[in-house]
Tab-separated table of N, CA and C in Angstrom:
chain	number	residue	atom	x	y	z
A	1	MET	N	18.357	-40.109	20.196
A	1	MET	CA	17.527	-40.124	19.010
A	1	MET	C	18.432	-39.885	17.804
A	2	ASP	N	18.353	-40.752	16.799
A	2	ASP	CA	19.194	-40.600	15.615
A	2	ASP	C	18.643	-39.529	14.680
A	3	ASP	N	19.442	-39.182	13.671
A	3	ASP	CA	19.065	-38.099	12.752
A	3	ASP	C	17.786	-38.417	11.982
A	4	HIS	N	17.620	-39.678	11.585
A	4	HIS	CA	16.414	-40.053	10.829
A	4	HIS	C	15.157	-39.872	11.692
A	5	ALA	N	15.226	-40.284	12.951
A	5	ALA	CA	14.077	-40.134	13.855
A	5	ALA	C	13.775	-38.659	14.097
A	6	ARG	N	14.818	-37.847	14.257
A	6	ARG	CA	14.608	-36.405	14.462
A	6	ARG	C	13.971	-35.774	13.227
A	7	PHE	N	14.429	-36.202	12.052
A	7	PHE	CA	13.886	-35.649	10.815
A	7	PHE	C	12.410	-36.023	10.658
A	8	SER	N	12.074	-37.277	10.913
A	8	SER	CA	10.670	-37.690	10.780
A	8	SER	C	9.801	-37.012	11.835
A	9	GLU	N	10.355	-36.822	13.023
A	9	GLU	CA	9.623	-36.108	14.077
A	9	GLU	C	9.358	-34.662	13.641
A	10	ALA	N	10.373	-34.018	13.075
A	10	ALA	CA	10.226	-32.626	12.623
A	10	ALA	C	9.210	-32.532	11.488
A	11	LEU	N	9.210	-33.495	10.581
A	11	LEU	CA	8.222	-33.502	9.495
A	11	LEU	C	6.809	-33.659	10.030
A	12	GLU	N	6.650	-34.548	11.005
A	12	GLU	CA	5.329	-34.764	11.581
A	12	GLU	C	4.837	-33.504	12.290
A	13	ILE	N	5.716	-32.854	13.004
A	13	ILE	CA	5.350	-31.621	13.703
A	13	ILE	C	5.074	-30.517	12.697
A	14	ASP	N	5.905	-30.406	11.659
A	14	ASP	CA	5.695	-29.377	10.649
A	14	ASP	C	4.378	-29.595	9.901
A	15	GLY	N	3.913	-30.841	9.837
A	15	GLY	CA	2.631	-31.139	9.206
A	15	GLY	C	1.447	-30.551	9.957
A	16	GLN	N	1.672	-30.068	11.167
A	16	GLN	CA	0.609	-29.473	11.973
A	16	GLN	C	0.430	-27.988	11.686
A	17	ARG	N	1.308	-27.407	10.875
A	17	ARG	CA	1.286	-25.965	10.620
A	17	ARG	C	-0.053	-25.492	10.050
A	18	ARG	N	-0.493	-26.088	8.953
A	18	ARG	CA	-1.745	-25.635	8.316
A	18	ARG	C	-2.960	-25.866	9.205
A	19	PRO	N	-3.088	-27.060	9.827
A	19	PRO	CA	-4.234	-27.223	10.732
A	19	PRO	C	-4.241	-26.208	11.874
A	20	LEU	N	-3.069	-25.864	12.385
A	20	LEU	CA	-3.012	-24.873	13.464
A	20	LEU	C	-3.376	-23.483	12.953
A	21	MET	N	-2.962	-23.151	11.720
A	21	MET	CA	-3.348	-21.854	11.149
A	21	MET	C	-4.871	-21.766	11.032
A	22	ARG	N	-5.494	-22.852	10.566
A	22	ARG	CA	-6.959	-22.857	10.467
A	22	ARG	C	-7.596	-22.767	11.850
A	23	PHE	N	-7.050	-23.516	12.796
A	23	PHE	CA	-7.580	-23.517	14.161
A	23	PHE	C	-7.509	-22.112	14.771
A	24	LEU	N	-6.362	-21.453	14.638
A	24	LEU	CA	-6.185	-20.131	15.234
A	24	LEU	C	-6.904	-19.029	14.457
A	25	SER	N	-7.188	-19.280	13.172
A	25	SER	CA	-7.863	-18.238	12.376
A	25	SER	C	-9.264	-17.951	12.906
A	26	ARG	N	-9.833	-18.872	13.644
A	26	ARG	CA	-11.150	-18.638	14.251
A	26	ARG	C	-11.088	-17.637	15.404
A	27	HIS	N	-9.892	-17.445	15.951
A	27	HIS	CA	-9.757	-16.612	17.149
A	27	HIS	C	-8.847	-15.398	16.959
A	28	VAL	N	-7.959	-15.439	15.965
A	28	VAL	CA	-6.964	-14.384	15.777
A	28	VAL	C	-7.096	-13.839	14.358
A	29	ARG	N	-7.410	-12.565	14.236
A	29	ARG	CA	-7.613	-11.961	12.917
A	29	ARG	C	-6.314	-11.600	12.218
A	30	ASP	N	-5.354	-11.095	12.958
A	30	ASP	CA	-4.095	-10.616	12.395
A	30	ASP	C	-3.240	-11.807	11.933
A	31	GLU	N	-2.962	-11.859	10.631
A	31	GLU	CA	-2.233	-12.994	10.068
A	31	GLU	C	-0.819	-13.110	10.628
A	32	SER	N	-0.144	-11.990	10.812
A	32	SER	CA	1.222	-12.058	11.322
A	32	SER	C	1.245	-12.552	12.774
A	33	VAL	N	0.272	-12.157	13.565
A	33	VAL	CA	0.173	-12.666	14.936
A	33	VAL	C	-0.119	-14.164	14.897
A	34	ARG	N	-1.017	-14.560	14.010
A	34	ARG	CA	-1.351	-15.982	13.860
A	34	ARG	C	-0.114	-16.791	13.478
A	35	GLU	N	0.668	-16.270	12.546
A	35	GLU	CA	1.901	-16.967	12.145
A	35	GLU	C	2.862	-17.106	13.321
A	36	ASP	N	2.996	-16.039	14.098
A	36	ASP	CA	3.876	-16.097	15.270
A	36	ASP	C	3.380	-17.113	16.293
A	37	LEU	N	2.072	-17.147	16.511
A	37	LEU	CA	1.508	-18.097	17.472
A	37	LEU	C	1.702	-19.535	17.001
A	38	VAL	N	1.517	-19.762	15.717
A	38	VAL	CA	1.738	-21.108	15.172
A	38	VAL	C	3.204	-21.484	15.332
A	39	GLN	N	4.093	-20.563	15.016
A	39	GLN	CA	5.524	-20.814	15.135
A	39	GLN	C	5.893	-21.175	16.573
A	40	GLU	N	5.421	-20.379	17.506
A	40	GLU	CA	5.695	-20.641	18.921
A	40	GLU	C	5.111	-21.985	19.343
A	41	SER	N	3.930	-22.302	18.862
A	41	SER	CA	3.282	-23.573	19.198
A	41	SER	C	4.098	-24.754	18.679
A	42	LEU	N	4.602	-24.641	17.464
A	42	LEU	CA	5.383	-25.736	16.891
A	42	LEU	C	6.701	-25.939	17.635
A	43	VAL	N	7.315	-24.845	18.043
A	43	VAL	CA	8.555	-24.967	18.820
A	43	VAL	C	8.263	-25.644	20.156
A	44	ARG	N	7.209	-25.217	20.827
A	44	ARG	CA	6.854	-25.844	22.100
A	44	ARG	C	6.487	-27.314	21.918
A	45	LEU	N	5.798	-27.629	20.827
A	45	LEU	CA	5.437	-29.016	20.547
A	45	LEU	C	6.691	-29.852	20.319
A	46	LEU	N	7.644	-29.314	19.596
A	46	LEU	CA	8.897	-30.021	19.353
A	46	LEU	C	9.627	-30.296	20.669
A	47	LEU	N	9.740	-29.285	21.504
A	47	LEU	CA	10.419	-29.460	22.792
A	47	LEU	C	9.665	-30.441	23.684
A	48	PHE	N	8.338	-30.351	23.687
A	48	PHE	CA	7.518	-31.248	24.494
A	48	PHE	C	7.672	-32.686	24.013
A	49	SER	N	7.682	-32.883	22.693
A	49	SER	CA	7.781	-34.237	22.148
A	49	SER	C	9.138	-34.862	22.428
A	50	ARG	N	10.134	-34.044	22.701
A	50	ARG	CA	11.454	-34.587	23.044
A	50	ARG	C	11.527	-35.020	24.505
A	51	ARG	N	10.641	-34.452	25.337
A	51	ARG	CA	10.625	-34.817	26.751
A	51	ARG	C	9.677	-35.962	27.038
A	52	GLN	N	8.590	-36.051	26.265
A	52	GLN	CA	7.567	-37.056	26.516
A	52	GLN	C	7.081	-37.654	25.206
A	53	THR	N	6.553	-38.864	25.293
A	53	THR	CA	5.959	-39.494	24.125
A	53	THR	C	4.590	-38.877	23.874
A	54	VAL	N	4.348	-38.468	22.644
A	54	VAL	CA	3.079	-37.848	22.279
A	54	VAL	C	2.294	-38.863	21.450
A	55	LEU	N	1.150	-39.294	21.968
A	55	LEU	CA	0.339	-40.286	21.276
A	55	LEU	C	-0.507	-39.666	20.174
A	56	ASN	N	-1.038	-38.468	20.410
A	56	ASN	CA	-1.882	-37.806	19.425
A	56	ASN	C	-1.286	-36.431	19.151
A	57	ILE	N	-0.474	-36.353	18.105
A	57	ILE	CA	0.269	-35.128	17.811
A	57	ILE	C	-0.650	-33.955	17.499
A	58	SER	N	-1.769	-34.205	16.788
A	58	SER	CA	-2.653	-33.083	16.432
A	58	SER	C	-3.387	-32.548	17.661
A	59	ALA	N	-3.788	-33.422	18.571
A	59	ALA	CA	-4.442	-32.959	19.802
A	59	ALA	C	-3.460	-32.167	20.660
A	60	ALA	N	-2.227	-32.657	20.752
A	60	ALA	CA	-1.209	-31.943	21.527
A	60	ALA	C	-0.930	-30.578	20.891
A	61	ALA	N	-0.865	-30.540	19.559
A	61	ALA	CA	-0.604	-29.278	18.853
A	61	ALA	C	-1.717	-28.267	19.114
A	62	ARG	N	-2.980	-28.705	19.050
A	62	ARG	CA	-4.100	-27.790	19.304
A	62	ARG	C	-4.093	-27.291	20.744
A	63	THR	N	-3.805	-28.178	21.680
A	63	THR	CA	-3.768	-27.774	23.089
A	63	THR	C	-2.667	-26.745	23.327
A	64	ILE	N	-1.500	-27.005	22.778
A	64	ILE	CA	-0.390	-26.061	22.940
A	64	ILE	C	-0.721	-24.738	22.264
A	65	ALA	N	-1.292	-24.789	21.062
A	65	ALA	CA	-1.651	-23.554	20.347
A	65	ALA	C	-2.683	-22.759	21.136
A	66	TRP	N	-3.663	-23.442	21.703
A	66	TRP	CA	-4.676	-22.765	22.517
A	66	TRP	C	-4.012	-22.038	23.687
A	67	ASN	N	-3.088	-22.711	24.365
A	67	ASN	CA	-2.401	-22.106	25.508
A	67	ASN	C	-1.504	-20.944	25.079
A	68	VAL	N	-0.816	-21.094	23.960
A	68	VAL	CA	0.033	-20.016	23.449
A	68	VAL	C	-0.820	-18.792	23.118
A	69	MET	N	-1.968	-19.035	22.464
A	69	MET	CA	-2.857	-17.933	22.101
A	69	MET	C	-3.397	-17.242	23.363
A	70	ARG	N	-3.821	-18.031	24.330
A	70	ARG	CA	-4.354	-17.472	25.571
A	70	ARG	C	-3.292	-16.644	26.291
A	71	ASP	N	-2.061	-17.158	26.347
A	71	ASP	CA	-0.966	-16.412	26.976
A	71	ASP	C	-0.698	-15.103	26.241
A	72	HIS	N	-0.751	-15.157	24.917
A	72	HIS	CA	-0.529	-13.946	24.114
A	72	HIS	C	-1.549	-12.864	24.466
A	73	PHE	N	-2.821	-13.237	24.510
A	73	PHE	CA	-3.860	-12.242	24.802
A	73	PHE	C	-3.803	-11.764	26.247
A	74	ARG	N	-3.404	-12.629	27.163
A	74	ARG	CA	-3.237	-12.203	28.565
A	74	ARG	C	-2.124	-11.173	28.680
A	75	ARG	N	-0.989	-11.454	28.029
A	75	ARG	CA	0.134	-10.497	28.071
A	75	ARG	C	-0.272	-9.163	27.469
A	76	ARG	N	-0.960	-9.214	26.350
A	76	ARG	CA	-1.392	-7.982	25.684
A	76	ARG	C	-2.344	-7.179	26.555
A	77	ARG	N	-3.283	-7.862	27.191
A	77	ARG	CA	-4.243	-7.188	28.063
A	77	ARG	C	-3.531	-6.587	29.271
A	78	ARG	N	-2.578	-7.317	29.831
A	78	ARG	CA	-1.859	-6.841	31.008
A	78	ARG	C	-1.049	-5.596	30.670
A	79	VAL	N	-0.393	-5.590	29.518
A	79	VAL	CA	0.406	-4.435	29.108
A	79	VAL	C	-0.487	-3.226	28.881
A	80	GLU	N	-1.648	-3.432	28.253
A	80	GLU	CA	-2.561	-2.319	27.991
A	80	GLU	C	-3.190	-1.781	29.266
A	81	ALA	N	-3.384	-2.639	30.282
A	81	ALA	CA	-4.139	-2.257	31.463
A	81	ALA	C	-3.278	-1.774	32.625
A	82	GLU	N	-1.957	-1.933	32.551
A	82	GLU	CA	-1.108	-1.562	33.669
A	82	GLU	C	-1.006	-0.050	33.801
A	83	PRO	N	-1.564	0.528	34.883
A	83	PRO	CA	-1.433	1.974	35.072
A	83	PRO	C	-0.063	2.308	35.662
A	84	LEU	N	0.415	3.478	35.360
A	84	LEU	CA	1.665	3.938	35.941
A	84	LEU	C	1.364	4.623	37.269
A	85	SER	N	2.135	4.281	38.274
A	85	SER	CA	1.934	4.921	39.564
A	85	SER	C	2.834	6.147	39.658
A	86	ASP	N	2.451	7.066	40.530
A	86	ASP	CA	3.235	8.291	40.707
A	86	ASP	C	4.564	8.003	41.386
A	87	GLY	N	4.666	6.864	42.066
A	87	GLY	CA	5.872	6.527	42.806
A	87	GLY	C	7.002	6.040	41.925
A	88	GLN	N	6.743	5.799	40.663
A	88	GLN	CA	7.804	5.324	39.787
A	88	GLN	C	8.672	6.504	39.371
A	89	SER	N	9.956	6.391	39.702
A	89	SER	CA	10.832	7.511	39.419
A	89	SER	C	11.492	7.398	38.048
A	90	SER	N	11.720	6.157	37.589
A	90	SER	CA	12.395	6.000	36.312
A	90	SER	C	12.042	4.662	35.693
A	91	ASP	N	11.946	4.658	34.386
A	91	ASP	CA	11.711	3.410	33.672
A	91	ASP	C	13.020	2.756	33.259
A	92	ALA	N	14.137	3.400	33.532
A	92	ALA	CA	15.433	2.867	33.137
A	92	ALA	C	15.738	1.588	33.919
A	93	PRO	N	16.282	0.580	33.236
A	93	PRO	CA	16.633	-0.655	33.937
A	93	PRO	C	17.820	-0.442	34.875
A	94	LEU	N	17.908	-1.289	35.874
A	94	LEU	CA	19.026	-1.242	36.809
A	94	LEU	C	20.287	-1.720	36.109
A	95	PRO	N	21.459	-1.334	36.611
A	95	PRO	CA	22.719	-1.720	35.959
A	95	PRO	C	22.896	-3.229	35.792
A	96	ASP	N	22.521	-4.019	36.807
A	96	ASP	CA	22.678	-5.465	36.681
A	96	ASP	C	21.731	-6.039	35.622
A	97	GLN	N	20.545	-5.434	35.481
A	97	GLN	CA	19.624	-5.862	34.434
A	97	GLN	C	20.180	-5.514	33.055
A	98	MET	N	20.795	-4.346	32.950
A	98	MET	CA	21.392	-3.938	31.679
A	98	MET	C	22.513	-4.894	31.274
A	99	LEU	N	23.339	-5.300	32.235
A	99	LEU	CA	24.425	-6.230	31.954
A	99	LEU	C	23.878	-7.582	31.504
A	100	LEU	N	22.854	-8.063	32.196
A	100	LEU	CA	22.240	-9.347	31.833
A	100	LEU	C	21.646	-9.281	30.427
A	101	HIS	N	20.952	-8.200	30.113
A	101	HIS	CA	20.378	-8.031	28.771
A	101	HIS	C	21.477	-7.969	27.709
A	102	LYS	N	22.562	-7.289	28.021
A	102	LYS	CA	23.667	-7.181	27.068
A	102	LYS	C	24.287	-8.552	26.814
A	103	GLN	N	24.457	-9.361	27.866
A	103	GLN	CA	25.018	-10.696	27.704
A	103	GLN	C	24.088	-11.589	26.881
A	104	ARG	N	22.801	-11.509	27.147
A	104	ARG	CA	21.836	-12.310	26.383
A	104	ARG	C	21.821	-11.894	24.923
A	105	LEU	N	21.904	-10.598	24.674
A	105	LEU	CA	21.927	-10.108	23.302
A	105	LEU	C	23.168	-10.616	22.571
A	106	GLN	N	24.316	-10.599	23.244
A	106	GLN	CA	25.546	-11.095	22.632
A	106	GLN	C	25.421	-12.588	22.309
A	107	GLN	N	24.828	-13.362	23.211
A	107	GLN	CA	24.622	-14.793	22.957
A	107	GLN	C	23.692	-14.995	21.766
A	108	PHE	N	22.630	-14.203	21.703
A	108	PHE	CA	21.671	-14.312	20.610
A	108	PHE	C	22.345	-13.982	19.282
A	109	VAL	N	23.134	-12.929	19.244
A	109	VAL	CA	23.839	-12.543	18.025
A	109	VAL	C	24.797	-13.656	17.606
A	110	GLN	N	25.484	-14.242	18.568
A	110	GLN	CA	26.409	-15.331	18.259
A	110	GLN	C	25.646	-16.534	17.683
A	111	LEU	N	24.501	-16.864	18.258
A	111	LEU	CA	23.692	-17.972	17.746
A	111	LEU	C	23.197	-17.674	16.330
A	112	LEU	N	22.816	-16.428	16.073
A	112	LEU	CA	22.393	-16.048	14.721
A	112	LEU	C	23.545	-16.203	13.723
A	113	GLU	N	24.743	-15.822	14.135
A	113	GLU	CA	25.901	-15.913	13.247
A	113	GLU	C	26.255	-17.352	12.921
A	114	GLU	N	25.867	-18.294	13.783
A	114	GLU	CA	26.140	-19.708	13.547
A	114	GLU	C	25.181	-20.327	12.535
A	115	MET	N	24.092	-19.633	12.233
A	115	MET	CA	23.110	-20.147	11.272
A	115	MET	C	23.641	-20.014	9.851
A	116	PRO	N	23.183	-20.890	8.953
A	116	PRO	CA	23.509	-20.677	7.533
A	116	PRO	C	22.954	-19.324	7.086
A	117	PRO	N	23.624	-18.670	6.144
A	117	PRO	CA	23.252	-17.291	5.766
A	117	PRO	C	21.785	-17.110	5.349
A	118	LEU	N	21.254	-18.000	4.523
A	118	LEU	CA	19.876	-17.831	4.070
A	118	LEU	C	18.895	-18.007	5.225
A	119	ARG	N	19.131	-18.998	6.066
A	119	ARG	CA	18.267	-19.220	7.224
A	119	ARG	C	18.288	-17.997	8.137
A	120	ARG	N	19.485	-17.460	8.360
A	120	ARG	CA	19.621	-16.276	9.210
A	120	ARG	C	18.848	-15.097	8.619
A	121	GLU	N	18.988	-14.895	7.298
A	121	GLU	CA	18.302	-13.786	6.627
A	121	GLU	C	16.789	-13.916	6.765
A	122	VAL	N	16.262	-15.116	6.520
A	122	VAL	CA	14.820	-15.354	6.628
A	122	VAL	C	14.371	-15.129	8.071
A	123	PHE	N	15.116	-15.675	9.012
A	123	PHE	CA	14.762	-15.569	10.426
A	123	PHE	C	14.751	-14.105	10.866
A	124	ILE	N	15.753	-13.347	10.495
A	124	ILE	CA	15.842	-11.930	10.884
A	124	ILE	C	14.705	-11.126	10.259
A	125	ARG	N	14.424	-11.384	8.990
A	125	ARG	CA	13.336	-10.655	8.329
A	125	ARG	C	11.997	-10.923	9.026
A	126	ARG	N	11.769	-12.173	9.449
A	126	ARG	CA	10.482	-12.515	10.059
A	126	ARG	C	10.421	-12.064	11.515
A	127	ARG	N	11.393	-12.478	12.305
A	127	ARG	CA	11.329	-12.274	13.747
A	127	ARG	C	11.737	-10.874	14.194
A	128	LEU	N	12.669	-10.263	13.506
A	128	LEU	CA	13.134	-8.949	13.945
A	128	LEU	C	12.496	-7.807	13.170
A	129	HIS	N	12.252	-8.026	11.870
A	129	HIS	CA	11.670	-6.961	11.051
A	129	HIS	C	10.169	-7.124	10.856
A	130	GLY	N	9.611	-8.268	11.249
A	130	GLY	CA	8.172	-8.475	11.200
A	130	GLY	C	7.596	-8.643	9.807
A	131	GLN	N	8.419	-8.996	8.840
A	131	GLN	CA	7.897	-9.207	7.498
A	131	GLN	C	7.053	-10.478	7.460
A	132	THR	N	6.064	-10.492	6.591
A	132	THR	CA	5.223	-11.683	6.434
A	132	THR	C	5.979	-12.720	5.614
A	133	HIS	N	5.461	-13.948	5.654
A	133	HIS	CA	6.074	-15.023	4.879
A	133	HIS	C	6.055	-14.685	3.382
A	134	ALA	N	4.958	-14.099	2.926
A	134	ALA	CA	4.836	-13.748	1.507
A	134	ALA	C	5.868	-12.688	1.115
A	135	GLU	N	6.065	-11.693	1.964
A	135	GLU	CA	7.044	-10.638	1.676
A	135	GLU	C	8.462	-11.212	1.601
A	136	ILE	N	8.779	-12.088	2.536
A	136	ILE	CA	10.112	-12.697	2.560
A	136	ILE	C	10.306	-13.564	1.324
A	137	ALA	N	9.292	-14.362	0.998
A	137	ALA	CA	9.380	-15.244	-0.165
A	137	ALA	C	9.624	-14.442	-1.435
A	138	GLU	N	8.917	-13.349	-1.580
A	138	GLU	CA	9.074	-12.508	-2.777
A	138	GLU	C	10.454	-11.852	-2.810
A	139	ALA	N	10.894	-11.329	-1.686
A	139	ALA	CA	12.176	-10.617	-1.638
A	139	ALA	C	13.369	-11.543	-1.874
A	140	LEU	N	13.274	-12.776	-1.401
A	140	LEU	CA	14.408	-13.706	-1.503
A	140	LEU	C	14.217	-14.752	-2.586
A	141	ASP	N	13.148	-14.606	-3.370
A	141	ASP	CA	12.846	-15.546	-4.452
A	141	ASP	C	12.751	-16.982	-3.928
A	142	LEU	N	11.939	-17.160	-2.878
A	142	LEU	CA	11.691	-18.467	-2.280
A	142	LEU	C	10.197	-18.756	-2.328
A	143	THR	N	9.843	-19.994	-2.070
A	143	THR	CA	8.433	-20.324	-1.917
A	143	THR	C	8.043	-20.051	-0.466
A	144	PRO	N	6.772	-19.805	-0.203
A	144	PRO	CA	6.347	-19.618	1.194
A	144	PRO	C	6.675	-20.829	2.071
A	145	ASP	N	6.591	-22.042	1.505
A	145	ASP	CA	6.941	-23.244	2.272
A	145	ASP	C	8.417	-23.247	2.651
A	146	ALA	N	9.264	-22.782	1.737
A	146	ALA	CA	10.694	-22.715	2.043
A	146	ALA	C	10.957	-21.704	3.156
A	147	VAL	N	10.236	-20.595	3.125
A	147	VAL	CA	10.363	-19.598	4.185
A	147	VAL	C	9.981	-20.223	5.529
A	148	GLU	N	8.858	-20.937	5.549
A	148	GLU	CA	8.403	-21.605	6.776
A	148	GLU	C	9.467	-22.552	7.306
A	149	LYS	N	10.042	-23.353	6.416
A	149	LYS	CA	11.046	-24.339	6.836
A	149	LYS	C	12.277	-23.653	7.406
A	150	HIS	N	12.697	-22.555	6.802
A	150	HIS	CA	13.856	-21.838	7.339
A	150	HIS	C	13.546	-21.286	8.732
A	151	ILE	N	12.343	-20.779	8.930
A	151	ILE	CA	11.980	-20.229	10.238
A	151	ILE	C	11.924	-21.342	11.276
A	152	VAL	N	11.296	-22.460	10.932
A	152	VAL	CA	11.201	-23.589	11.868
A	152	VAL	C	12.592	-24.087	12.232
A	153	ARG	N	13.425	-24.257	11.227
A	153	ARG	CA	14.782	-24.759	11.487
A	153	ARG	C	15.590	-23.746	12.294
A	154	GLY	N	15.389	-22.474	12.030
A	154	GLY	CA	16.076	-21.450	12.811
A	154	GLY	C	15.646	-21.468	14.268
A	155	MET	N	14.331	-21.579	14.486
A	155	MET	CA	13.825	-21.656	15.868
A	155	MET	C	14.348	-22.914	16.562
A	156	ARG	N	14.335	-24.024	15.838
A	156	ARG	CA	14.823	-25.279	16.417
A	156	ARG	C	16.298	-25.152	16.774
A	157	GLN	N	17.092	-24.565	15.884
A	157	GLN	CA	18.518	-24.389	16.136
A	157	GLN	C	18.742	-23.506	17.359
A	158	LEU	N	17.979	-22.420	17.473
A	158	LEU	CA	18.121	-21.541	18.639
A	158	LEU	C	17.727	-22.264	19.926
A	159	CYS	N	16.600	-22.981	19.891
A	159	CYS	CA	16.129	-23.691	21.088
A	159	CYS	C	17.143	-24.740	21.539
A	160	GLU	N	17.680	-25.493	20.580
A	160	GLU	CA	18.663	-26.523	20.930
A	160	GLU	C	19.935	-25.897	21.495
A	161	ALA	N	20.370	-24.801	20.911
A	161	ALA	CA	21.579	-24.133	21.405
A	161	ALA	C	21.359	-23.565	22.801
A	162	ILE	N	20.184	-23.012	23.028
A	162	ILE	CA	19.867	-22.471	24.359
A	162	ILE	C	19.791	-23.603	25.376
A	163	ASP	N	19.187	-24.732	25.000
A	163	ASP	CA	19.114	-25.891	25.894
A	163	ASP	C	20.504	-26.395	26.256
A	164	GLN	N	21.415	-26.387	25.298
A	164	GLN	CA	22.772	-26.869	25.535
A	164	GLN	C	23.557	-25.942	26.450
A	165	ARG	N	23.245	-24.647	26.372
A	165	ARG	CA	23.984	-23.682	27.187
A	165	ARG	C	23.356	-23.573	28.543
């Protein structure tokens, strides 16, 4: 796929952002959670569209968003409902798990460092510090649309780098 086709594909997918926000607003009250779900949905839609031809992009976007939202609420319910048993001696991870987490963290940090500085700053503020799009836009003197584009491009860059590795 050439750069022009990728760019037009990304524009078409990014055009689904507002409809997905409206779609999810019927089910999710928290705006920051809604933004995260839309973001995750768009990334999944982008990856899906690269594997298969999508005839109806808006229908695919709604289906993916519905599944992302359902998965989010299932995970939340499972975490809230899991009782601790008396047989658990420690919550500390095993040494091999700690090593794996450390390696993944190092890869993630390296991928972040490869991003352009402004994109990295926007991405870190949103994904790691949980700031809203409006807060980021105000702090960095950007428009909310510019913040969205930096987040989408950051997610796309991370996904592509992870796919390559």
